[in-house]
Structure formats: C-alpha cells, structure tokens
Short mmCIF file of N, CA and C in Angstrom, two decimals:
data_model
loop_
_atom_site.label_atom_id
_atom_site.label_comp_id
_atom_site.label_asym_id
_atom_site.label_seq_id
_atom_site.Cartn_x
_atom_site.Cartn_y
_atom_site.Cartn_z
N UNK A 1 161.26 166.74 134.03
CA UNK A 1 161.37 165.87 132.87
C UNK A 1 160.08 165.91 132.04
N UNK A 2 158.77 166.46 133.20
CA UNK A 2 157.92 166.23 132.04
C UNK A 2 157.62 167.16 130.89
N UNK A 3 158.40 168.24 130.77
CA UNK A 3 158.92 169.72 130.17
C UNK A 3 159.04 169.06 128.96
N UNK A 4 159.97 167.83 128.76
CA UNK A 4 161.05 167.15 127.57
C UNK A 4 159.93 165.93 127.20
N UNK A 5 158.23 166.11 127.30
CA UNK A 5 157.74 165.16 126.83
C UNK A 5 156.19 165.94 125.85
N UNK A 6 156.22 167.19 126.71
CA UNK A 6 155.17 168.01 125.82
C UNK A 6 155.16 168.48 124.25
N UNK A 7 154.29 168.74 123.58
CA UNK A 7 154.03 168.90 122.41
C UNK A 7 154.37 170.21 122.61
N UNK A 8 155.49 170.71 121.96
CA UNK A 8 155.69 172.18 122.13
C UNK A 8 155.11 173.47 121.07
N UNK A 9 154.31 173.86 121.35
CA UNK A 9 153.40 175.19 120.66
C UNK A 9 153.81 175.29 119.63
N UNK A 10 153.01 174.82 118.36
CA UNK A 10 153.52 175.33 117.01
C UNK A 10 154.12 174.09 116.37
N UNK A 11 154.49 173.03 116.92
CA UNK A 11 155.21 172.08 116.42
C UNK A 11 154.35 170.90 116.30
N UNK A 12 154.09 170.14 114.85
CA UNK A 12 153.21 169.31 114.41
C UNK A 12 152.98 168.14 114.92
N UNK A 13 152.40 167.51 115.72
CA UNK A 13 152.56 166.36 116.46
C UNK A 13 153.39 164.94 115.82
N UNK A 14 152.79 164.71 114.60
CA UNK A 14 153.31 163.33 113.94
C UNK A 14 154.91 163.89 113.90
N UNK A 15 155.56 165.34 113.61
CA UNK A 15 156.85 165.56 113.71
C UNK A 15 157.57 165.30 114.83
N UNK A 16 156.80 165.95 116.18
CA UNK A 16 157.10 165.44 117.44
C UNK A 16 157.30 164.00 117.39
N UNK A 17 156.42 163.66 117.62
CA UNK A 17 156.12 161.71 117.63
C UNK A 17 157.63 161.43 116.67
N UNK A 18 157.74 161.35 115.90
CA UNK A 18 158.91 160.94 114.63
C UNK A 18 160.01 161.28 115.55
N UNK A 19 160.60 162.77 115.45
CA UNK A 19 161.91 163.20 116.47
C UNK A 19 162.28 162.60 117.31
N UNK A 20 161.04 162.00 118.49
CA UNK A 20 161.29 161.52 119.63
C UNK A 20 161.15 160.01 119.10
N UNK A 21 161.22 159.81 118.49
CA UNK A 21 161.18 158.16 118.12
C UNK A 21 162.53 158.48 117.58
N UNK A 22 163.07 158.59 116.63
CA UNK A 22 164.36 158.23 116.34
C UNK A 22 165.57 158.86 117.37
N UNK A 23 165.08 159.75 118.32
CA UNK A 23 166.22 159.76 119.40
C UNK A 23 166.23 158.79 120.34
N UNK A 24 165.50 158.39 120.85
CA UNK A 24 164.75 157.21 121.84
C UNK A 24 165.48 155.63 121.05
N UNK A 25 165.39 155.71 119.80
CA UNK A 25 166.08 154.96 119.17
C UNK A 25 167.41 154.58 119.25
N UNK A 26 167.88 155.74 119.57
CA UNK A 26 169.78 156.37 119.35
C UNK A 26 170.07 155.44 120.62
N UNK A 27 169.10 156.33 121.16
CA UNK A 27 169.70 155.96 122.76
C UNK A 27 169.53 154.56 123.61
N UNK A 28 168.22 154.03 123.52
CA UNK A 28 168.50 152.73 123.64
C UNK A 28 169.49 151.62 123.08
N UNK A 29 169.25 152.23 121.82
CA UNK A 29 170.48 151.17 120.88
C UNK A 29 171.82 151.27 121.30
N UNK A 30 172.28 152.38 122.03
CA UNK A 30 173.22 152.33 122.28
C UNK A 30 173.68 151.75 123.67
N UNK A 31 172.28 152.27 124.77
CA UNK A 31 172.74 151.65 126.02
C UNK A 31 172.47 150.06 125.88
N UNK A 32 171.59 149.29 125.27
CA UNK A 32 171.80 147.97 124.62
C UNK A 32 172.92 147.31 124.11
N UNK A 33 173.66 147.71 123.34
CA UNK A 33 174.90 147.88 122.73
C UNK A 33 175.85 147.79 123.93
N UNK A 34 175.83 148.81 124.94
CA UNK A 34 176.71 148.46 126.00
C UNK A 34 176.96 147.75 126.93
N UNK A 35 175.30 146.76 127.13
CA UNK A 35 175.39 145.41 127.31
C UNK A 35 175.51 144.06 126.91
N UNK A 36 175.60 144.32 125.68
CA UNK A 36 175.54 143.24 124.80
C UNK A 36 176.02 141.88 125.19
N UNK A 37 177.79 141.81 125.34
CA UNK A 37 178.38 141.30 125.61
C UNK A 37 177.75 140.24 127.28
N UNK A 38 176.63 140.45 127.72
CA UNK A 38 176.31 140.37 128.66
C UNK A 38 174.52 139.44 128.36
N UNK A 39 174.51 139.76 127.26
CA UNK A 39 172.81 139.24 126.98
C UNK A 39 172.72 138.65 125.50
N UNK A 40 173.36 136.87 126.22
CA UNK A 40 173.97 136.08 124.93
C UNK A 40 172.68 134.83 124.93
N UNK A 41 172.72 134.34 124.04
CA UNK A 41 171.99 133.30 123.78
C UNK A 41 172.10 132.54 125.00
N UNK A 42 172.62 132.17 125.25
CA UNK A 42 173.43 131.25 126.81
C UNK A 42 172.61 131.93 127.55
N UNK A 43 172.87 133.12 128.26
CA UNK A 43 172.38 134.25 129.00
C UNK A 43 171.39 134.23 129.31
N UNK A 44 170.60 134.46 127.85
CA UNK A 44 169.53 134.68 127.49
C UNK A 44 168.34 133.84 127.21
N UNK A 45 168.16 132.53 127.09
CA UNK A 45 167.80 132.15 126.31
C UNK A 45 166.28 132.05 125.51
N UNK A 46 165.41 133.43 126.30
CA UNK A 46 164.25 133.78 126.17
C UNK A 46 164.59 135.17 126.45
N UNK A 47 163.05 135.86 125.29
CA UNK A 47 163.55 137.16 125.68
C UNK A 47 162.29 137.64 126.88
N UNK A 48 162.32 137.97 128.18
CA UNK A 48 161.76 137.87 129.21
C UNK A 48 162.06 139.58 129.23
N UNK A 49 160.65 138.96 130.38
CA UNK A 49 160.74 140.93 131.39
C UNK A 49 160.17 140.60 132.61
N UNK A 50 159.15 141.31 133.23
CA UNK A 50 159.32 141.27 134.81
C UNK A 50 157.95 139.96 134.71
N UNK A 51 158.21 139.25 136.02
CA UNK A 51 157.93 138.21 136.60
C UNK A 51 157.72 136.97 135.54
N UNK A 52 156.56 136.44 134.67
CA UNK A 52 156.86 134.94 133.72
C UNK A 52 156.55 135.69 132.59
N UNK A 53 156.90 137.12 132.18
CA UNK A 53 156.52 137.82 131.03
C UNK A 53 157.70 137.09 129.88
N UNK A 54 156.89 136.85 129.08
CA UNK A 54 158.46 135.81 127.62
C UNK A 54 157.50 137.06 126.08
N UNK A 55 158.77 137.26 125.72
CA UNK A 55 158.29 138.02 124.82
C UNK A 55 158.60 137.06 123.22
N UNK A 56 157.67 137.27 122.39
CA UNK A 56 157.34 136.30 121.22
C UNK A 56 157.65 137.28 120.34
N UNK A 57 158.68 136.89 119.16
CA UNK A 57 158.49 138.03 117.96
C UNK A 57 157.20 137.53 116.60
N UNK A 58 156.95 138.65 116.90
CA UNK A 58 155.92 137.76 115.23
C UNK A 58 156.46 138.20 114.31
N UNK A 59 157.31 137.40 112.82
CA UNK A 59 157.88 137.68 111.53
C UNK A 59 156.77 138.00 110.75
N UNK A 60 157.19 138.32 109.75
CA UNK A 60 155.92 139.17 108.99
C UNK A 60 154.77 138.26 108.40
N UNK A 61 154.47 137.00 108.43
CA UNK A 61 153.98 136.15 107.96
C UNK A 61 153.01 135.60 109.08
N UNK A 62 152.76 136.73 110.08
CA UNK A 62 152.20 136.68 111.59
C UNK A 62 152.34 135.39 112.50
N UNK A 63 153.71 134.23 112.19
CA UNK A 63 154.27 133.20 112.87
C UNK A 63 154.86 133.59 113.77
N UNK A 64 154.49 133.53 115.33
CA UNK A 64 155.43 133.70 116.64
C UNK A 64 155.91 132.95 116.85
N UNK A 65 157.25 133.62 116.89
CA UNK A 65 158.84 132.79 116.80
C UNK A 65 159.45 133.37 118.33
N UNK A 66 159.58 131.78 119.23
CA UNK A 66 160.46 132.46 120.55
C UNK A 66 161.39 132.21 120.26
N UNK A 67 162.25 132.99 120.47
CA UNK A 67 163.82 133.08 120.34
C UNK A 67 164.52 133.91 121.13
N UNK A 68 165.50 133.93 121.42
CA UNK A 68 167.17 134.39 122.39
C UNK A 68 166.37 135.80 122.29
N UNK A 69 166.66 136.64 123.80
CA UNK A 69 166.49 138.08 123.67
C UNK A 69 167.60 138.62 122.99
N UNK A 70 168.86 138.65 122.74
CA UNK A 70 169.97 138.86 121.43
C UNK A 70 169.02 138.85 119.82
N UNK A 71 168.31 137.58 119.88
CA UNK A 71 168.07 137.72 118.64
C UNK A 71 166.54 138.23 118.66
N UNK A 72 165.64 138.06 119.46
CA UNK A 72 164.20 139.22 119.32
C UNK A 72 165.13 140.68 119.43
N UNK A 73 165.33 141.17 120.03
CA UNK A 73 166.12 142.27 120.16
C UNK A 73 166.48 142.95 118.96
N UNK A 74 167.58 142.06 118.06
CA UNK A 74 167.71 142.17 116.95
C UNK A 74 166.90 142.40 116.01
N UNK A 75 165.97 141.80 116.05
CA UNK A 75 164.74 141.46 115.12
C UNK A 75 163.85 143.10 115.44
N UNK A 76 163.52 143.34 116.96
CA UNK A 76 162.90 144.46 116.83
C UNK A 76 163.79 145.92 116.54
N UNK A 77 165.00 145.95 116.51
CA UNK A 77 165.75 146.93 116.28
C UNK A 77 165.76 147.18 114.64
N UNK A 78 165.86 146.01 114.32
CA UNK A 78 166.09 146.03 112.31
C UNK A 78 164.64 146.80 111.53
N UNK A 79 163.63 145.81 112.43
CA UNK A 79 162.63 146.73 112.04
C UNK A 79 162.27 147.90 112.22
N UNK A 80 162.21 148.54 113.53
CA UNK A 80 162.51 149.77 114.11
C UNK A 80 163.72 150.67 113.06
N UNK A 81 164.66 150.36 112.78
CA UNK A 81 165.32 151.04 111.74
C UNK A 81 165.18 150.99 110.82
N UNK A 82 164.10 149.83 109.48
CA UNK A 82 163.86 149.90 108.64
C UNK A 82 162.57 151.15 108.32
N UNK A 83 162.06 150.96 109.55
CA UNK A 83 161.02 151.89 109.40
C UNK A 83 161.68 153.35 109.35
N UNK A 84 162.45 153.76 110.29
CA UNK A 84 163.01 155.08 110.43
C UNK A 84 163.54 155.50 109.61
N UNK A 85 164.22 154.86 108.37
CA UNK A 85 164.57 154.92 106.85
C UNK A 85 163.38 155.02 105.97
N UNK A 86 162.57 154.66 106.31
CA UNK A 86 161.67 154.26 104.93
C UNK A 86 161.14 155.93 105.06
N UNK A 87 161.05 156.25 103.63
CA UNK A 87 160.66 157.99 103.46
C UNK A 87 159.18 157.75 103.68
N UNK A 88 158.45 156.84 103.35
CA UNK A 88 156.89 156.61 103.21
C UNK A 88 156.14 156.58 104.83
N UNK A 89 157.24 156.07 105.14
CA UNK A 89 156.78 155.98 106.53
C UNK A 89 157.41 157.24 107.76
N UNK A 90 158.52 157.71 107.66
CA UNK A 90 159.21 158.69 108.16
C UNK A 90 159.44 159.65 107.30
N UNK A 91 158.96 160.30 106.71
CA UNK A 91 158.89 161.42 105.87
C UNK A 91 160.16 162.50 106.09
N UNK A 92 161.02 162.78 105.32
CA UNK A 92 162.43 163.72 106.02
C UNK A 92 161.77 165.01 105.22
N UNK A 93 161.73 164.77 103.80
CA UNK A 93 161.64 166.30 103.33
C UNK A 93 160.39 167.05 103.78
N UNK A 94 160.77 168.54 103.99
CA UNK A 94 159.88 169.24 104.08
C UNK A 94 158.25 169.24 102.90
N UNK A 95 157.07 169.58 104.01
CA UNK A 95 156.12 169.44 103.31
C UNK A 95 155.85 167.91 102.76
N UNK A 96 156.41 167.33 103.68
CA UNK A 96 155.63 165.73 103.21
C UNK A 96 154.83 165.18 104.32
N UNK A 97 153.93 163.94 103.85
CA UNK A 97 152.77 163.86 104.64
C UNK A 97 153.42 162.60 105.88
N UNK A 98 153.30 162.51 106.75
CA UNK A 98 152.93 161.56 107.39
C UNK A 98 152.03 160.50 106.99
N UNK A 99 152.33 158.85 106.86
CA UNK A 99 151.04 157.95 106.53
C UNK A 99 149.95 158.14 107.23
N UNK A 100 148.74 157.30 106.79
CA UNK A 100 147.50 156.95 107.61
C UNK A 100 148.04 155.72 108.69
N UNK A 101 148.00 155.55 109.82
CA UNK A 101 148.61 154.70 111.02
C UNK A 101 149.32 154.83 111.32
N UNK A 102 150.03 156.30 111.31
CA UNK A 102 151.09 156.83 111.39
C UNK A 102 151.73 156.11 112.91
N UNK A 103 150.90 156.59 113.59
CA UNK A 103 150.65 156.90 115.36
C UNK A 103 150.90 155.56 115.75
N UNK A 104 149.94 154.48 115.02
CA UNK A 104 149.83 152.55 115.13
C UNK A 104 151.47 152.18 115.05
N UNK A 105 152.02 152.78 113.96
CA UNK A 105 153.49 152.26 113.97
C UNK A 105 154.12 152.43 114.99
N UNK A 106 153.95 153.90 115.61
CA UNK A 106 155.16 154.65 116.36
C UNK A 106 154.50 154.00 117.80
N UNK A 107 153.07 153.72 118.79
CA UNK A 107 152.90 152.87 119.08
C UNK A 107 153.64 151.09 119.27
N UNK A 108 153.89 151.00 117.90
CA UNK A 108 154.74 149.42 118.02
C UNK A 108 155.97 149.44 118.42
N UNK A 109 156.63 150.89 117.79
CA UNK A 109 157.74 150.86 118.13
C UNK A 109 158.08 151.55 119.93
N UNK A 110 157.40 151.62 119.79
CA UNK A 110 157.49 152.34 121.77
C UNK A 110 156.85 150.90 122.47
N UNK A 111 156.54 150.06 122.12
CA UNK A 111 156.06 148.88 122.69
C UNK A 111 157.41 147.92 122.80
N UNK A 112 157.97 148.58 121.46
CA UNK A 112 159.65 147.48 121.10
C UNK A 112 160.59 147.84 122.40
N UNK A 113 160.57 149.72 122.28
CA UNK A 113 161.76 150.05 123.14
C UNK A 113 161.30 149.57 124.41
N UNK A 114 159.83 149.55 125.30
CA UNK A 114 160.02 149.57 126.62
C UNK A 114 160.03 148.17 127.05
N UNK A 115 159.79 146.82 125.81
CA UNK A 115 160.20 145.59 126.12
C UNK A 115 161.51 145.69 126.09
N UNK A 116 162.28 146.40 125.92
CA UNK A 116 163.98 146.23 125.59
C UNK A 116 164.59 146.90 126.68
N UNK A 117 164.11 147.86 127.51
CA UNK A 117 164.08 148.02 128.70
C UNK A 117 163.98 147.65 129.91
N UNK A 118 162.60 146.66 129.59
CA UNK A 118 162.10 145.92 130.63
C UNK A 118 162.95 145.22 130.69
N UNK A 119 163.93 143.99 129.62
CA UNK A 119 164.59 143.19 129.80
C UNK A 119 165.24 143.17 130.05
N UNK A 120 165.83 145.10 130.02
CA UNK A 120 167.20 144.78 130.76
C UNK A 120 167.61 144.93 132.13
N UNK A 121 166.47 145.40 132.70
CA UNK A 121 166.08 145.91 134.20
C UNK A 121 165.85 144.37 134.79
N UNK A 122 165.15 143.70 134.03
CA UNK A 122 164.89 142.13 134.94
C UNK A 122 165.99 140.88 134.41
N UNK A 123 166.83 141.50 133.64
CA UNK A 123 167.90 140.26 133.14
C UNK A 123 169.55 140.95 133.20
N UNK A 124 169.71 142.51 132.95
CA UNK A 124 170.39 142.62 133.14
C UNK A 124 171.43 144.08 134.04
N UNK A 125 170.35 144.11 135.52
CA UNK A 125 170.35 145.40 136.40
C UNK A 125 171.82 145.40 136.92
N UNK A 126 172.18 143.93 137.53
CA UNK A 126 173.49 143.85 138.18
C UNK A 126 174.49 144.39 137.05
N UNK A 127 174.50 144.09 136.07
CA UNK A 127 175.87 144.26 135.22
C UNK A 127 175.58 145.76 135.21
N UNK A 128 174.41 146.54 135.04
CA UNK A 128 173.68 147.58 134.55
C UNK A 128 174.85 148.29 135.90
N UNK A 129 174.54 147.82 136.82
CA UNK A 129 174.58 148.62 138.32
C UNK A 129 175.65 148.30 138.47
N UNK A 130 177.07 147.30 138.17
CA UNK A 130 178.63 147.46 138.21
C UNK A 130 179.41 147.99 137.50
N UNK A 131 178.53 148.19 136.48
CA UNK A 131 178.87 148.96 135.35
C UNK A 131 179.04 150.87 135.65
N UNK A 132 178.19 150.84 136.45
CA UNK A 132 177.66 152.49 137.07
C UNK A 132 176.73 153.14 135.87
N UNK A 133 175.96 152.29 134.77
CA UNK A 133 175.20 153.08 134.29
C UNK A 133 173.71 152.57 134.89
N UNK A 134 173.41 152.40 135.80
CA UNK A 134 172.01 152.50 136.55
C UNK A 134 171.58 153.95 136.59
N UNK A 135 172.40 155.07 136.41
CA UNK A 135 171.41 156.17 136.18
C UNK A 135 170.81 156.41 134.95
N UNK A 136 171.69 156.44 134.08
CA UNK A 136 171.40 155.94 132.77
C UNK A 136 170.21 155.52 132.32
N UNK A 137 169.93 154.28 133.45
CA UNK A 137 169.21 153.58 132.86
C UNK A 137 167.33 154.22 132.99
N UNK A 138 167.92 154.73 134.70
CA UNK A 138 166.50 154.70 134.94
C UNK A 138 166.05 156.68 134.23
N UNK A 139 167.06 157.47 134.27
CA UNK A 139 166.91 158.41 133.23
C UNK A 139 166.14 158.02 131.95
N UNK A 140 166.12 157.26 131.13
CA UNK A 140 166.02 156.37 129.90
C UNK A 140 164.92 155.94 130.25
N UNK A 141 164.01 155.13 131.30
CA UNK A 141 163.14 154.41 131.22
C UNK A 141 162.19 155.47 131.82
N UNK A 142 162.49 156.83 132.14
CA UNK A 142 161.43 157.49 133.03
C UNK A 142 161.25 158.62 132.01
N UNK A 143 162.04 158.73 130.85
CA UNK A 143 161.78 159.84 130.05
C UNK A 143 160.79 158.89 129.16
N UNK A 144 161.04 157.71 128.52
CA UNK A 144 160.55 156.93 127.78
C UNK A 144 158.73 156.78 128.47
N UNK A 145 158.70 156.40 129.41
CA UNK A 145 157.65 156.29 130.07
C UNK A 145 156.85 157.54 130.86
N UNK A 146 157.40 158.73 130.72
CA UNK A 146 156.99 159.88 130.67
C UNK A 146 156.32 160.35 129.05
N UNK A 147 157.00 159.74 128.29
CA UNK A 147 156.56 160.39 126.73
C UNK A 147 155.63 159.37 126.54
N UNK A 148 155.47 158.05 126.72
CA UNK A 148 154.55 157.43 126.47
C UNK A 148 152.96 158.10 126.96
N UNK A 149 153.17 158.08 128.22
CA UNK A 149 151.92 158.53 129.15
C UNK A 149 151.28 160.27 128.35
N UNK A 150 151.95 160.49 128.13
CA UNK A 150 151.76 162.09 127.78
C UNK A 150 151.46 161.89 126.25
N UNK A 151 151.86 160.99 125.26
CA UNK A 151 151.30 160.66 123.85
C UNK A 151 150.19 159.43 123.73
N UNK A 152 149.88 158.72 124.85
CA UNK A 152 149.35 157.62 124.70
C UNK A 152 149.42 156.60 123.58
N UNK A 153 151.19 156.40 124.09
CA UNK A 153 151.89 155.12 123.19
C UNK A 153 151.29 153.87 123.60
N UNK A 154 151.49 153.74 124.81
CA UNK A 154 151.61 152.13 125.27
C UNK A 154 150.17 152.01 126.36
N UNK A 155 149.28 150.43 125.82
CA UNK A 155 148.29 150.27 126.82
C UNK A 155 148.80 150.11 128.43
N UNK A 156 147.70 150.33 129.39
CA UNK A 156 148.30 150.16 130.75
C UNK A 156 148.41 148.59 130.94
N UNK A 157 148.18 147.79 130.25
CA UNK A 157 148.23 146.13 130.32
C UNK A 157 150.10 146.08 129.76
N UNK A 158 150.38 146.69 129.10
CA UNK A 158 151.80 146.43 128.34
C UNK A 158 152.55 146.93 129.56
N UNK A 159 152.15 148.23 130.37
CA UNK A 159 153.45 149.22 131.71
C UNK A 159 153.03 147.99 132.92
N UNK A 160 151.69 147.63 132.91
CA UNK A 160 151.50 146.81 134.50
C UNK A 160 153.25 146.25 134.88
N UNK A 161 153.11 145.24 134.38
CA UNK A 161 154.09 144.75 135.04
C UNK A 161 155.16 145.24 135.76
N UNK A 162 155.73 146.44 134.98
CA UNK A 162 156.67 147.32 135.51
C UNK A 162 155.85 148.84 136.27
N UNK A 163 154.84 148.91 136.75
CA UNK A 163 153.97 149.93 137.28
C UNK A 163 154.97 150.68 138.67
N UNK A 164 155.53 149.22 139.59
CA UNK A 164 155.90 149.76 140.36
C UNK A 164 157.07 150.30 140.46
N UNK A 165 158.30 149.78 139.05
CA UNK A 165 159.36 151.18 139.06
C UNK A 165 159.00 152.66 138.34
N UNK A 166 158.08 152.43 137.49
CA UNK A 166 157.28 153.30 136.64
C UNK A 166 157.28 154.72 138.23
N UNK A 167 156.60 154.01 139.22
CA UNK A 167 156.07 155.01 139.80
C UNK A 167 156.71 155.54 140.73
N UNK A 168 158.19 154.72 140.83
CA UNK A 168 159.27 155.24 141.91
C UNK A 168 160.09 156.38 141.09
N UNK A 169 160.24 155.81 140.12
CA UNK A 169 160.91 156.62 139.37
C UNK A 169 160.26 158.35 139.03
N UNK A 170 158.81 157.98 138.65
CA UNK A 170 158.48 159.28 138.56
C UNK A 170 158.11 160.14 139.69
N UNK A 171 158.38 159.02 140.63
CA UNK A 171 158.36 160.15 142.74
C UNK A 171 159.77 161.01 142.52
N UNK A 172 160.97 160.26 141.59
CA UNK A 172 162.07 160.69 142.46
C UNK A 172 162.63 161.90 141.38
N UNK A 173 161.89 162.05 140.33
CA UNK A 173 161.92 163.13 138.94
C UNK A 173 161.32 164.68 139.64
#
C-alpha cells in the first residue's frame, strides 16, 4: 500500500497532493453516506472520536460551535467541497498555479477526513462490522494514514489517539 502513497517520478507534488485529496474525498463521502442513517443527531449528539476526544467546528468568524457529528460532518464536507471547486484554490486547467498555503489547506482537509474516520471507528464500528464493510473501512483508514505519514499532513498530537489501530493496521498491510 505504501506504493499508492509515493510521489511518483515526474509528477508535481501540489498535483499529487490535489488528486489524492479529491479521491480520498469520493471515498469517504461515500462510505459516510453509507452510514448515515446510523449517525443521527439522537445518535450522535457530539461529534466525538477515540476516548473524551469532542470535536468543535469553527465557522468562519473563528466561533466554535459544538454540534451533532451529522451536522460537523456536514459542515466539514461542504467546505472540503467548496474548496475542491474553487479554481483558485484547486486549479483544473493545465499550466495553472497552485496558491501560496496550498499544502495548509490540504493539511485541514486531511485533518477533516481522519476526524470523520475516527468517528466512525469509535461511534460507528458495530453497524460498520454488520454491515460487512469493516474492510472497507480499515483499507480507507490505512491508505489515508499511509498518505498522511509519507506527505506530512497530519501532526502526531492529531493520529495519538488512534496510534494504536494506526499501527495494527499497518503490521497487517
């Protein structure tokens, strides 16, 4: 797997970085999506990860707002896709530049996906695991956390918590 996280010869990094952000995108949103029905306000009613971790969204006016993991969720997905639209920031046509903080964004957004991960591993594994997509999942969280480590997305204070599936997972790759 760690083949599918290298900068491959010849290919521009911020392009790399971009590609693998909007597939990483696809794919969480979708295995999210297939729990949905499962991670309701009720459910939910904080958006949490492993042990008293509560995750806070900050709206753009830098006010942290706790709210339902349904609706942080929401909140980091909209942005995450506003960005992946915006040409200034995701550049499609050829010969265009990448911004200055290019890296800072794509950073936030790999901070979004592996809280959206985390939450669903510590809120929603059982449904994950009757469901039969537990391979899925941990495929998803070991490629994600393979590309992080290898781009230096995410601080080791943000993976601690989850260190010790981090490291089962990459025994069993």
């Amino acid at each position: 797997m760690v083949a599918l996280t290298v900068l491959p010869p010849g290919v521009d990094q911020a392009e790399w970085l971009a590609s693998n952000t909007v597939a990483f995108f696809k794919h969480i949103n979708l295995f999210s999506s297939a729990l949905s029905e499962f991670c309701t306000p009720s459910t939910c009613p904080t958006a949490c990860g492993p042990g008293d971790t509560v995750y806070v969204w900050t709206d753009d006016h830098g006010r942290k707002l706790k709210c339902s993991a349904p609706l942080y969720f929401d909140y980091a997905m909209s942005y995450i896709q506003e960005l992946l639209t915006d040409e200034e920031v995701f550049p499609t046509k050829a010969g265009s530049v990448f911004p200055t903080g290019f890296v800072f964004l794509v950073q936030k957004v790999f901070l979004l996906f592996f809280r959206t991960l985390a939450h669903i591993y510590c809120s929603h594994y059982r449904e994950t695991l009757a469901l039969g997509l537990h391979p899925h999942l941990n495929t998803l969280f070991a490629h994600l956390t393979l590309f992080c480590q290898q781009h230096s997305l995410l601080d080791p204070e943000d993976t601690e918590p989850m260190q010790d599936l981090i490291t089962a997972l990459g025994q069993q790759a």
